[in-house]
Amino acid sequence: QVQVVESGGGLVQAGGSLRLSCAASGRINAMGWFRQAPGKEREFVAAINWSGASSYYADSVKGRFTISRDNAKNTVYLQMNSMKPEDTAVYYCAARSNFYNDYTLYDYWGQGTQVTVSS
């Protein structure tokens, strides 16, 4: 069973930066980040393939967030810059062992980490 554990959430002022980390155990390929704000559905944020050569972003974070991975550590990172109050949400890391054509589909999920951006 693959385990996914996020870390790095916290409180940051608008315009500031934060980096989330996600460590996964077991054999995985693509990994991604999602977020869920209060009263809203969970939404896709970013994803990266096994090699790290391909990454995908939601329009709302393009140019501000960067996803990367270290396969030696089986860890993916989400660098969040120029943060906005609307980025406030619980951020979830996801991983998958299967191959899907859709980068929003995942097999394993972390427990989530709270990110709060103050205005």
Short mmCIF file of N, CA and C in Angstrom, two decimals:
data_model
loop_
_atom_site.label_atom_id
_atom_site.label_comp_id
_atom_site.label_asym_id
_atom_site.label_seq_id
_atom_site.Cartn_x
_atom_site.Cartn_y
_atom_site.Cartn_z
N GLN A 1 0.84 -1.18 0.00
CA GLN A 1 0.00 0.00 0.00
C GLN A 1 0.88 1.25 0.00
N VAL A 2 0.61 2.15 -0.91
CA VAL A 2 1.38 3.39 -0.99
C VAL A 2 0.87 4.37 0.05
N GLN A 3 1.79 5.01 0.74
CA GLN A 3 1.44 6.06 1.68
C GLN A 3 1.95 7.40 1.16
N VAL A 4 1.14 8.42 1.36
CA VAL A 4 1.46 9.76 0.87
C VAL A 4 1.36 10.72 2.05
N VAL A 5 2.43 11.47 2.31
CA VAL A 5 2.45 12.35 3.48
C VAL A 5 2.92 13.75 3.06
N GLU A 6 2.05 14.73 3.32
CA GLU A 6 2.39 16.12 3.00
C GLU A 6 3.00 16.82 4.20
N SER A 7 3.74 17.88 3.92
CA SER A 7 4.26 18.75 4.98
C SER A 7 4.53 20.12 4.39
N GLY A 8 4.67 21.11 5.27
CA GLY A 8 5.06 22.44 4.83
C GLY A 8 3.97 23.48 4.81
N GLY A 9 2.77 23.12 5.19
CA GLY A 9 1.71 24.12 5.22
C GLY A 9 1.93 25.14 6.33
N GLY A 10 1.13 26.20 6.31
CA GLY A 10 1.24 27.22 7.34
C GLY A 10 0.57 28.50 6.95
N LEU A 11 0.92 29.55 7.66
CA LEU A 11 0.35 30.88 7.46
C LEU A 11 1.38 31.77 6.77
N VAL A 12 0.94 32.47 5.73
CA VAL A 12 1.83 33.37 5.00
C VAL A 12 1.04 34.62 4.61
N GLN A 13 1.73 35.73 4.50
CA GLN A 13 1.07 36.96 4.07
C GLN A 13 0.92 36.98 2.55
N ALA A 14 -0.05 37.73 2.08
CA ALA A 14 -0.24 37.88 0.64
C ALA A 14 1.05 38.41 0.02
N GLY A 15 1.40 37.82 -1.13
CA GLY A 15 2.64 38.16 -1.80
C GLY A 15 3.82 37.31 -1.38
N GLY A 16 3.65 36.54 -0.32
CA GLY A 16 4.73 35.72 0.20
C GLY A 16 4.82 34.37 -0.50
N SER A 17 5.71 33.53 0.03
CA SER A 17 5.98 32.23 -0.58
C SER A 17 5.91 31.12 0.47
N LEU A 18 5.64 29.93 -0.02
CA LEU A 18 5.59 28.75 0.83
C LEU A 18 5.93 27.55 -0.03
N ARG A 19 6.59 26.55 0.55
CA ARG A 19 6.89 25.34 -0.21
C ARG A 19 6.30 24.13 0.50
N LEU A 20 5.52 23.38 -0.22
CA LEU A 20 4.96 22.13 0.28
C LEU A 20 5.79 20.96 -0.21
N SER A 21 5.89 19.95 0.64
CA SER A 21 6.58 18.72 0.28
C SER A 21 5.63 17.55 0.43
N CYS A 22 5.89 16.52 -0.35
CA CYS A 22 5.06 15.31 -0.28
C CYS A 22 5.93 14.10 -0.53
N ALA A 23 6.01 13.22 0.45
CA ALA A 23 6.79 12.01 0.32
C ALA A 23 5.85 10.82 0.12
N ALA A 24 6.20 9.98 -0.84
CA ALA A 24 5.39 8.81 -1.13
C ALA A 24 6.23 7.55 -0.99
N SER A 25 5.62 6.52 -0.44
CA SER A 25 6.29 5.23 -0.34
C SER A 25 5.79 4.33 -1.45
N GLY A 26 6.56 3.35 -1.83
CA GLY A 26 6.09 2.41 -2.83
C GLY A 26 6.36 2.86 -4.26
N ARG A 27 5.88 2.04 -5.19
CA ARG A 27 6.14 2.26 -6.61
C ARG A 27 5.05 3.16 -7.19
N ILE A 28 5.41 4.35 -7.60
CA ILE A 28 4.46 5.31 -8.14
C ILE A 28 4.99 5.91 -9.42
N ASN A 29 4.10 6.56 -10.17
CA ASN A 29 4.58 7.33 -11.32
C ASN A 29 4.21 8.80 -11.17
N ALA A 30 3.12 9.25 -11.70
CA ALA A 30 2.78 10.66 -11.61
C ALA A 30 2.34 11.05 -10.19
N MET A 31 2.57 12.30 -9.85
CA MET A 31 2.12 12.85 -8.58
C MET A 31 1.50 14.21 -8.83
N GLY A 32 0.62 14.61 -7.95
CA GLY A 32 -0.06 15.88 -8.15
C GLY A 32 -0.46 16.54 -6.85
N TRP A 33 -0.90 17.78 -6.99
CA TRP A 33 -1.41 18.55 -5.86
C TRP A 33 -2.82 19.03 -6.18
N PHE A 34 -3.67 18.98 -5.17
CA PHE A 34 -5.03 19.48 -5.26
C PHE A 34 -5.25 20.36 -4.04
N ARG A 35 -6.33 21.13 -4.06
CA ARG A 35 -6.67 21.93 -2.89
C ARG A 35 -8.18 22.04 -2.75
N GLN A 36 -8.59 22.27 -1.51
CA GLN A 36 -10.01 22.44 -1.23
C GLN A 36 -10.19 23.58 -0.25
N ALA A 37 -10.86 24.61 -0.72
CA ALA A 37 -11.16 25.76 0.12
C ALA A 37 -12.49 25.52 0.84
N PRO A 38 -12.72 26.21 1.96
CA PRO A 38 -13.97 26.02 2.69
C PRO A 38 -15.19 26.27 1.81
N GLY A 39 -16.12 25.34 1.82
CA GLY A 39 -17.34 25.49 1.06
C GLY A 39 -17.21 25.23 -0.43
N LYS A 40 -16.03 24.79 -0.86
CA LYS A 40 -15.81 24.55 -2.29
C LYS A 40 -15.38 23.11 -2.52
N GLU A 41 -15.48 22.68 -3.77
CA GLU A 41 -15.04 21.34 -4.12
C GLU A 41 -13.52 21.33 -4.27
N ARG A 42 -12.97 20.12 -4.13
CA ARG A 42 -11.54 19.98 -4.33
C ARG A 42 -11.20 20.25 -5.79
N GLU A 43 -10.11 20.98 -6.02
CA GLU A 43 -9.72 21.33 -7.37
C GLU A 43 -8.26 20.97 -7.64
N PHE A 44 -7.99 20.69 -8.90
CA PHE A 44 -6.64 20.36 -9.34
C PHE A 44 -5.77 21.62 -9.29
N VAL A 45 -4.51 21.43 -8.85
CA VAL A 45 -3.57 22.54 -8.80
C VAL A 45 -2.41 22.31 -9.77
N ALA A 46 -1.73 21.17 -9.63
CA ALA A 46 -0.56 20.90 -10.47
C ALA A 46 -0.25 19.41 -10.45
N ALA A 47 0.45 18.96 -11.49
CA ALA A 47 0.85 17.56 -11.57
C ALA A 47 2.18 17.46 -12.31
N ILE A 48 2.86 16.34 -12.07
CA ILE A 48 4.15 16.12 -12.72
C ILE A 48 4.30 14.64 -13.03
N ASN A 49 4.88 14.33 -14.17
CA ASN A 49 5.02 12.93 -14.54
C ASN A 49 6.25 12.31 -13.87
N TRP A 50 6.49 11.03 -14.12
CA TRP A 50 7.54 10.31 -13.41
C TRP A 50 8.92 10.93 -13.62
N SER A 51 9.24 11.28 -14.85
CA SER A 51 10.57 11.80 -15.13
C SER A 51 10.75 13.24 -14.70
N GLY A 52 9.64 13.93 -14.52
CA GLY A 52 9.71 15.36 -14.21
C GLY A 52 9.76 16.22 -15.46
N ALA A 53 9.74 15.59 -16.62
CA ALA A 53 9.86 16.34 -17.87
C ALA A 53 8.57 17.06 -18.23
N SER A 54 7.45 16.56 -17.73
CA SER A 54 6.16 17.18 -18.05
C SER A 54 5.44 17.60 -16.78
N SER A 55 4.93 18.81 -16.79
CA SER A 55 4.16 19.31 -15.65
C SER A 55 2.92 20.02 -16.16
N TYR A 56 1.92 20.08 -15.31
CA TYR A 56 0.63 20.63 -15.67
C TYR A 56 0.14 21.52 -14.53
N TYR A 57 -0.53 22.61 -14.87
CA TYR A 57 -0.97 23.56 -13.88
C TYR A 57 -2.39 24.03 -14.15
N ALA A 58 -3.10 24.33 -13.07
CA ALA A 58 -4.38 25.01 -13.21
C ALA A 58 -4.10 26.45 -13.63
N ASP A 59 -5.01 27.03 -14.38
CA ASP A 59 -4.82 28.41 -14.85
C ASP A 59 -4.63 29.38 -13.69
N SER A 60 -5.28 29.11 -12.59
CA SER A 60 -5.25 30.03 -11.45
C SER A 60 -3.87 30.11 -10.78
N VAL A 61 -3.00 29.13 -11.04
CA VAL A 61 -1.68 29.14 -10.38
C VAL A 61 -0.52 29.25 -11.36
N LYS A 62 -0.81 29.21 -12.64
CA LYS A 62 0.27 29.29 -13.64
C LYS A 62 1.09 30.56 -13.46
N GLY A 63 2.40 30.39 -13.51
CA GLY A 63 3.30 31.53 -13.35
C GLY A 63 3.61 31.86 -11.91
N ARG A 64 2.87 31.28 -10.97
CA ARG A 64 3.11 31.54 -9.54
C ARG A 64 3.58 30.28 -8.81
N PHE A 65 3.06 29.14 -9.17
CA PHE A 65 3.39 27.88 -8.51
C PHE A 65 4.28 27.05 -9.43
N THR A 66 5.18 26.28 -8.82
CA THR A 66 6.04 25.38 -9.58
C THR A 66 6.08 24.03 -8.89
N ILE A 67 5.80 22.99 -9.65
CA ILE A 67 5.87 21.63 -9.12
C ILE A 67 7.18 20.99 -9.59
N SER A 68 7.80 20.24 -8.71
CA SER A 68 9.04 19.55 -9.05
C SER A 68 9.12 18.25 -8.25
N ARG A 69 10.04 17.39 -8.62
CA ARG A 69 10.15 16.14 -7.88
C ARG A 69 11.59 15.68 -7.78
N ASP A 70 11.85 14.92 -6.73
CA ASP A 70 13.16 14.30 -6.51
C ASP A 70 12.89 12.80 -6.41
N ASN A 71 13.17 12.07 -7.47
CA ASN A 71 12.85 10.65 -7.50
C ASN A 71 13.72 9.83 -6.56
N ALA A 72 14.89 10.33 -6.26
CA ALA A 72 15.76 9.61 -5.31
C ALA A 72 15.10 9.57 -3.94
N LYS A 73 14.30 10.57 -3.66
CA LYS A 73 13.61 10.66 -2.36
C LYS A 73 12.13 10.33 -2.48
N ASN A 74 11.67 10.04 -3.72
CA ASN A 74 10.24 9.80 -3.95
C ASN A 74 9.40 10.94 -3.37
N THR A 75 9.85 12.14 -3.64
CA THR A 75 9.23 13.33 -3.06
C THR A 75 8.89 14.34 -4.15
N VAL A 76 7.74 14.97 -4.01
CA VAL A 76 7.34 16.04 -4.91
C VAL A 76 7.18 17.32 -4.09
N TYR A 77 7.46 18.44 -4.73
CA TYR A 77 7.40 19.73 -4.07
C TYR A 77 6.45 20.66 -4.82
N LEU A 78 5.86 21.58 -4.09
CA LEU A 78 5.06 22.63 -4.70
C LEU A 78 5.56 23.95 -4.15
N GLN A 79 6.28 24.70 -4.98
CA GLN A 79 6.76 26.02 -4.60
C GLN A 79 5.68 27.04 -4.97
N MET A 80 5.20 27.75 -3.97
CA MET A 80 4.11 28.70 -4.18
C MET A 80 4.63 30.11 -3.93
N ASN A 81 4.63 30.93 -4.96
CA ASN A 81 5.09 32.31 -4.87
C ASN A 81 3.94 33.27 -5.16
N SER A 82 4.15 34.53 -4.81
CA SER A 82 3.13 35.57 -5.06
C SER A 82 1.76 35.10 -4.61
N MET A 83 1.71 34.60 -3.41
CA MET A 83 0.48 33.98 -2.94
C MET A 83 -0.62 35.00 -2.69
N LYS A 84 -1.86 34.54 -2.87
CA LYS A 84 -3.03 35.38 -2.73
C LYS A 84 -3.96 34.80 -1.67
N PRO A 85 -4.79 35.63 -1.07
CA PRO A 85 -5.75 35.09 -0.09
C PRO A 85 -6.61 33.97 -0.66
N GLU A 86 -6.91 34.02 -1.95
CA GLU A 86 -7.72 32.97 -2.56
C GLU A 86 -6.98 31.64 -2.71
N ASP A 87 -5.69 31.63 -2.39
CA ASP A 87 -4.95 30.36 -2.36
C ASP A 87 -5.16 29.61 -1.06
N THR A 88 -5.84 30.23 -0.10
CA THR A 88 -6.11 29.59 1.17
C THR A 88 -6.97 28.34 0.97
N ALA A 89 -6.47 27.22 1.48
CA ALA A 89 -7.16 25.95 1.30
C ALA A 89 -6.38 24.86 2.02
N VAL A 90 -6.99 23.69 2.10
CA VAL A 90 -6.25 22.49 2.49
C VAL A 90 -5.66 21.91 1.20
N TYR A 91 -4.38 21.70 1.20
CA TYR A 91 -3.68 21.19 0.03
C TYR A 91 -3.43 19.69 0.21
N TYR A 92 -3.79 18.94 -0.81
CA TYR A 92 -3.64 17.49 -0.79
C TYR A 92 -2.64 17.05 -1.85
N CYS A 93 -1.79 16.13 -1.46
CA CYS A 93 -0.89 15.50 -2.41
C CYS A 93 -1.51 14.18 -2.85
N ALA A 94 -1.28 13.83 -4.11
CA ALA A 94 -1.82 12.59 -4.65
C ALA A 94 -0.76 11.88 -5.47
N ALA A 95 -0.83 10.56 -5.50
CA ALA A 95 0.12 9.76 -6.27
C ALA A 95 -0.63 8.61 -6.94
N ARG A 96 0.00 8.05 -7.96
CA ARG A 96 -0.67 6.92 -8.61
C ARG A 96 0.35 5.90 -9.10
N SER A 97 -0.09 4.66 -9.13
CA SER A 97 0.71 3.56 -9.64
C SER A 97 0.26 3.18 -11.03
N ASN A 98 -1.00 3.46 -11.34
CA ASN A 98 -1.54 3.13 -12.66
C ASN A 98 -1.27 4.26 -13.65
N PHE A 99 -1.40 3.95 -14.92
CA PHE A 99 -1.24 4.96 -15.96
C PHE A 99 -2.61 5.38 -16.47
N TYR A 100 -2.87 6.68 -16.36
CA TYR A 100 -4.10 7.25 -16.87
C TYR A 100 -3.74 8.36 -17.85
N ASN A 101 -4.63 8.61 -18.78
CA ASN A 101 -4.40 9.72 -19.72
C ASN A 101 -4.73 11.06 -19.08
N ASP A 102 -5.43 11.02 -17.97
CA ASP A 102 -5.91 12.22 -17.31
C ASP A 102 -5.04 12.49 -16.09
N TYR A 103 -4.39 13.66 -16.01
CA TYR A 103 -3.51 13.98 -14.89
C TYR A 103 -4.27 14.45 -13.66
N THR A 104 -5.56 14.35 -13.68
CA THR A 104 -6.33 14.65 -12.46
C THR A 104 -6.81 13.38 -11.77
N LEU A 105 -6.41 12.22 -12.27
CA LEU A 105 -6.83 10.94 -11.69
C LEU A 105 -5.69 10.32 -10.90
N TYR A 106 -5.97 9.93 -9.63
CA TYR A 106 -4.94 9.39 -8.75
C TYR A 106 -5.48 8.26 -7.90
N ASP A 107 -4.55 7.40 -7.46
CA ASP A 107 -4.91 6.23 -6.68
C ASP A 107 -4.76 6.45 -5.18
N TYR A 108 -3.84 7.30 -4.77
CA TYR A 108 -3.51 7.47 -3.36
C TYR A 108 -3.50 8.95 -2.99
N TRP A 109 -3.95 9.20 -1.77
CA TRP A 109 -4.09 10.58 -1.30
C TRP A 109 -3.50 10.76 0.07
N GLY A 110 -2.92 11.96 0.30
CA GLY A 110 -2.46 12.32 1.62
C GLY A 110 -3.60 12.87 2.46
N GLN A 111 -3.28 13.20 3.70
CA GLN A 111 -4.28 13.70 4.63
C GLN A 111 -4.55 15.19 4.46
N GLY A 112 -3.66 15.89 3.80
CA GLY A 112 -3.85 17.31 3.57
C GLY A 112 -3.07 18.16 4.55
N THR A 113 -2.71 19.36 4.10
CA THR A 113 -2.01 20.32 4.95
C THR A 113 -2.63 21.70 4.71
N GLN A 114 -2.88 22.42 5.79
CA GLN A 114 -3.56 23.71 5.69
C GLN A 114 -2.59 24.80 5.25
N VAL A 115 -3.03 25.58 4.28
CA VAL A 115 -2.30 26.77 3.83
C VAL A 115 -3.25 27.96 3.98
N THR A 116 -2.80 28.97 4.70
CA THR A 116 -3.61 30.16 4.91
C THR A 116 -2.82 31.38 4.48
N VAL A 117 -3.43 32.18 3.60
CA VAL A 117 -2.79 33.40 3.11
C VAL A 117 -3.58 34.58 3.65
N SER A 118 -2.92 35.41 4.44
CA SER A 118 -3.58 36.56 5.03
C SER A 118 -3.41 37.79 4.13
N SER A 119 -4.44 38.64 4.14
CA SER A 119 -4.40 39.83 3.28
C SER A 119 -3.77 41.00 4.01
#
